[in-house]
Amino acid sequence: MLGRMIRLAKAARAKAYAPYSGYKVGCCLRGESGRLFAGCNVENAAYPQGQCAEASAIGALVAAGDRRILECVVVGAGALITPCGGCRQRLREFATPGLPVHLCGPRALRRTVTLGELLPMSFGPDHLKKR
Ligand code: THU
């Protein structure tokens, strides 16, 4: 399954629209249904309107009806890629701190960390539960 996820993330990365940064990213998420959802970064001439690969993949997962993220793969070149702060919080919405996040280079898996390591003491949906 991990191999398939990495392949899908790489394929999405190849389609990334990143003319401004030149930094292409691909992401693949496994939802609670077992389905896999890939996404890439989509930049914009109005820079702040650009979207990360993780956000694209989360949109596909949610639109397909899934609500939980069980595994995450991110692929980027250069120094070890790690999701940006905003995307750590986006992932947190649909995952537990134990979520495995596989950090990959263009060719292979480099390191696996948990979302809890990336975003300790996080704020999440439970904080908003009415008592
Ligand atoms: N980017 C992602 O898509 N995901 C990450 O985890 C890190 C950064 C994108 C945003 C922007 O299009 C480009 O990489 C450079 O920051």
Short mmCIF file of C-alpha atoms and ligand atoms in Angstrom, two decimals:
data_model
loop_
_atom_site.label_atom_id
_atom_site.label_comp_id
_atom_site.label_asym_id
_atom_site.label_seq_id
_atom_site.Cartn_x
_atom_site.Cartn_y
_atom_site.Cartn_z
CA MET A 1 0.00 0.00 0.00
CA LEU A 2 2.80 2.45 0.89
CA GLY A 3 4.49 1.78 -2.45
CA ARG A 4 1.24 2.56 -4.27
CA MET A 5 0.77 5.73 -2.25
CA ILE A 6 4.27 6.91 -3.11
CA ARG A 7 3.67 6.21 -6.81
CA LEU A 8 0.42 8.21 -6.75
CA ALA A 9 2.06 11.11 -4.90
CA LYS A 10 4.91 11.14 -7.43
CA ALA A 11 2.43 11.13 -10.33
CA ALA A 12 0.55 14.06 -8.78
CA ARG A 13 3.84 15.88 -8.20
CA ALA A 14 4.68 15.51 -11.89
CA LYS A 15 1.47 17.47 -12.63
CA ALA A 16 2.10 20.19 -10.03
CA TYR A 17 1.57 23.78 -11.16
CA ALA A 18 4.48 25.61 -9.55
CA PRO A 19 5.78 28.15 -12.10
CA TYR A 20 6.73 30.70 -9.42
CA SER A 21 8.64 28.67 -6.84
CA GLY A 22 9.65 25.86 -9.19
CA TYR A 23 9.13 23.58 -6.18
CA LYS A 24 6.77 20.75 -7.10
CA VAL A 25 5.05 18.75 -4.36
CA GLY A 26 2.84 15.67 -4.47
CA CYS A 27 0.75 14.20 -1.68
CA CYS A 28 -1.24 11.00 -1.28
CA LEU A 29 -3.66 10.32 1.56
CA ARG A 30 -5.34 7.07 2.61
CA GLY A 31 -8.83 7.62 3.92
CA GLU A 32 -10.85 5.45 6.28
CA SER A 33 -12.59 3.86 3.27
CA GLY A 34 -9.22 2.53 2.11
CA ARG A 35 -9.31 4.76 -0.95
CA LEU A 36 -6.26 6.82 -1.92
CA PHE A 37 -6.40 10.50 -2.82
CA ALA A 38 -3.57 12.40 -4.47
CA GLY A 39 -2.99 16.10 -4.90
CA CYS A 40 -0.32 18.57 -6.01
CA ASN A 41 0.50 22.17 -5.25
CA VAL A 42 -1.29 24.75 -7.39
CA GLU A 43 0.36 28.16 -7.35
CA ASN A 44 -1.14 31.46 -8.45
CA ALA A 45 0.16 34.74 -9.87
CA ALA A 46 -1.42 36.30 -6.79
CA TYR A 47 1.03 34.36 -4.60
CA PRO A 48 -1.01 33.94 -1.38
CA GLN A 49 -3.76 32.22 -3.37
CA GLY A 50 -1.51 29.23 -4.06
CA GLN A 51 -2.48 25.89 -2.57
CA CYS A 52 -0.28 23.17 -1.09
CA ALA A 53 -0.35 19.57 -2.29
CA GLU A 54 -1.72 18.42 1.08
CA ALA A 55 -4.64 20.84 0.83
CA SER A 56 -5.44 19.59 -2.68
CA ALA A 57 -5.42 15.95 -1.51
CA ILE A 58 -7.53 16.74 1.56
CA GLY A 59 -10.11 18.41 -0.70
CA ALA A 60 -10.34 15.30 -2.87
CA LEU A 61 -10.68 13.03 0.19
CA VAL A 62 -13.44 15.14 1.73
CA ALA A 63 -15.30 15.55 -1.58
CA ALA A 64 -15.31 11.74 -1.97
CA GLY A 65 -17.00 11.37 1.42
CA ASP A 66 -14.11 10.29 3.64
CA ARG A 67 -13.58 12.11 6.91
CA ARG A 68 -10.52 10.41 8.40
CA ILE A 69 -6.92 10.37 7.19
CA LEU A 70 -5.07 7.18 8.16
CA GLU A 71 -1.77 7.61 6.28
CA CYS A 72 -0.02 10.45 4.46
CA VAL A 73 2.78 10.58 1.88
CA VAL A 74 4.47 13.82 0.81
CA VAL A 75 7.01 13.98 -2.03
CA GLY A 76 9.34 16.90 -2.72
CA ALA A 77 12.89 17.50 -3.91
CA GLY A 78 15.93 18.98 -2.20
CA ALA A 79 16.26 19.04 1.58
CA LEU A 80 13.92 16.67 3.44
CA ILE A 81 10.39 17.91 2.77
CA THR A 82 8.09 18.45 5.72
CA PRO A 83 4.55 19.79 5.51
CA CYS A 84 4.21 23.52 6.17
CA GLY A 85 2.67 24.66 9.43
CA GLY A 86 -0.69 25.37 7.83
CA CYS A 87 -0.88 21.89 6.33
CA ARG A 88 0.04 20.25 9.64
CA GLN A 89 -3.07 21.89 11.06
CA ARG A 90 -5.15 20.94 7.99
CA LEU A 91 -4.14 17.29 8.42
CA ARG A 92 -4.86 17.50 12.15
CA GLU A 93 -8.53 18.20 11.44
CA PHE A 94 -9.01 14.70 10.00
CA ALA A 95 -6.31 12.67 11.78
CA THR A 96 -4.97 11.69 15.19
CA PRO A 97 -1.47 12.59 16.44
CA GLY A 98 -0.42 9.04 15.52
CA LEU A 99 -0.92 9.65 11.79
CA PRO A 100 2.15 8.35 9.93
CA VAL A 101 3.55 11.02 7.59
CA HIS A 102 5.99 9.56 5.08
CA LEU A 103 8.50 12.14 3.84
CA CYS A 104 9.85 11.26 0.41
CA GLY A 105 12.41 12.56 -2.03
CA PRO A 106 11.76 12.35 -5.77
CA ARG A 107 13.02 8.79 -5.79
CA ALA A 108 12.41 7.13 -2.44
CA LEU A 109 11.07 7.30 1.11
CA ARG A 110 13.45 9.24 3.35
CA ARG A 111 11.84 9.31 6.75
CA THR A 112 8.56 8.57 8.51
CA VAL A 113 7.32 10.79 11.34
CA THR A 114 3.99 11.18 13.10
CA LEU A 115 1.71 14.17 12.90
CA GLY A 116 2.12 14.48 16.67
CA GLU A 117 5.85 14.98 16.20
CA LEU A 118 5.21 17.62 13.54
CA LEU A 119 2.47 19.39 15.49
CA PRO A 120 2.73 18.75 19.24
CA MET A 121 0.03 19.91 21.67
CA SER A 122 -2.24 20.65 18.73
CA PHE A 123 -5.61 22.33 18.76
CA GLY A 124 -8.34 20.20 17.20
CA PRO A 125 -12.05 19.56 16.79
CA ASP A 126 -12.33 18.15 20.34
CA HIS A 127 -11.57 21.59 21.74
CA LEU A 128 -14.83 22.85 20.27
CA LYS A 129 -17.03 20.09 21.67
CA LYS A 130 -19.85 21.55 23.80
CA ARG A 131 -19.86 20.47 27.44
N1 THU B 1 4.35 23.19 -0.62
C1 THU B 1 3.47 22.15 -0.59
O1 THU B 1 2.67 21.97 -1.52
N2 THU B 1 3.52 21.31 0.46
C2 THU B 1 4.44 21.35 1.45
O2 THU B 1 4.43 20.49 2.31
C3 THU B 1 5.47 22.42 1.47
C4 THU B 1 5.30 23.49 0.44
C5 THU B 1 4.35 24.08 -1.80
C6 THU B 1 3.75 25.43 -1.62
C7 THU B 1 4.40 26.19 -2.75
O3 THU B 1 3.65 25.97 -3.94
C8 THU B 1 5.75 25.52 -2.92
O4 THU B 1 5.65 24.28 -2.25
C9 THU B 1 6.90 26.33 -2.34
O5 THU B 1 6.64 26.72 -1.05
#
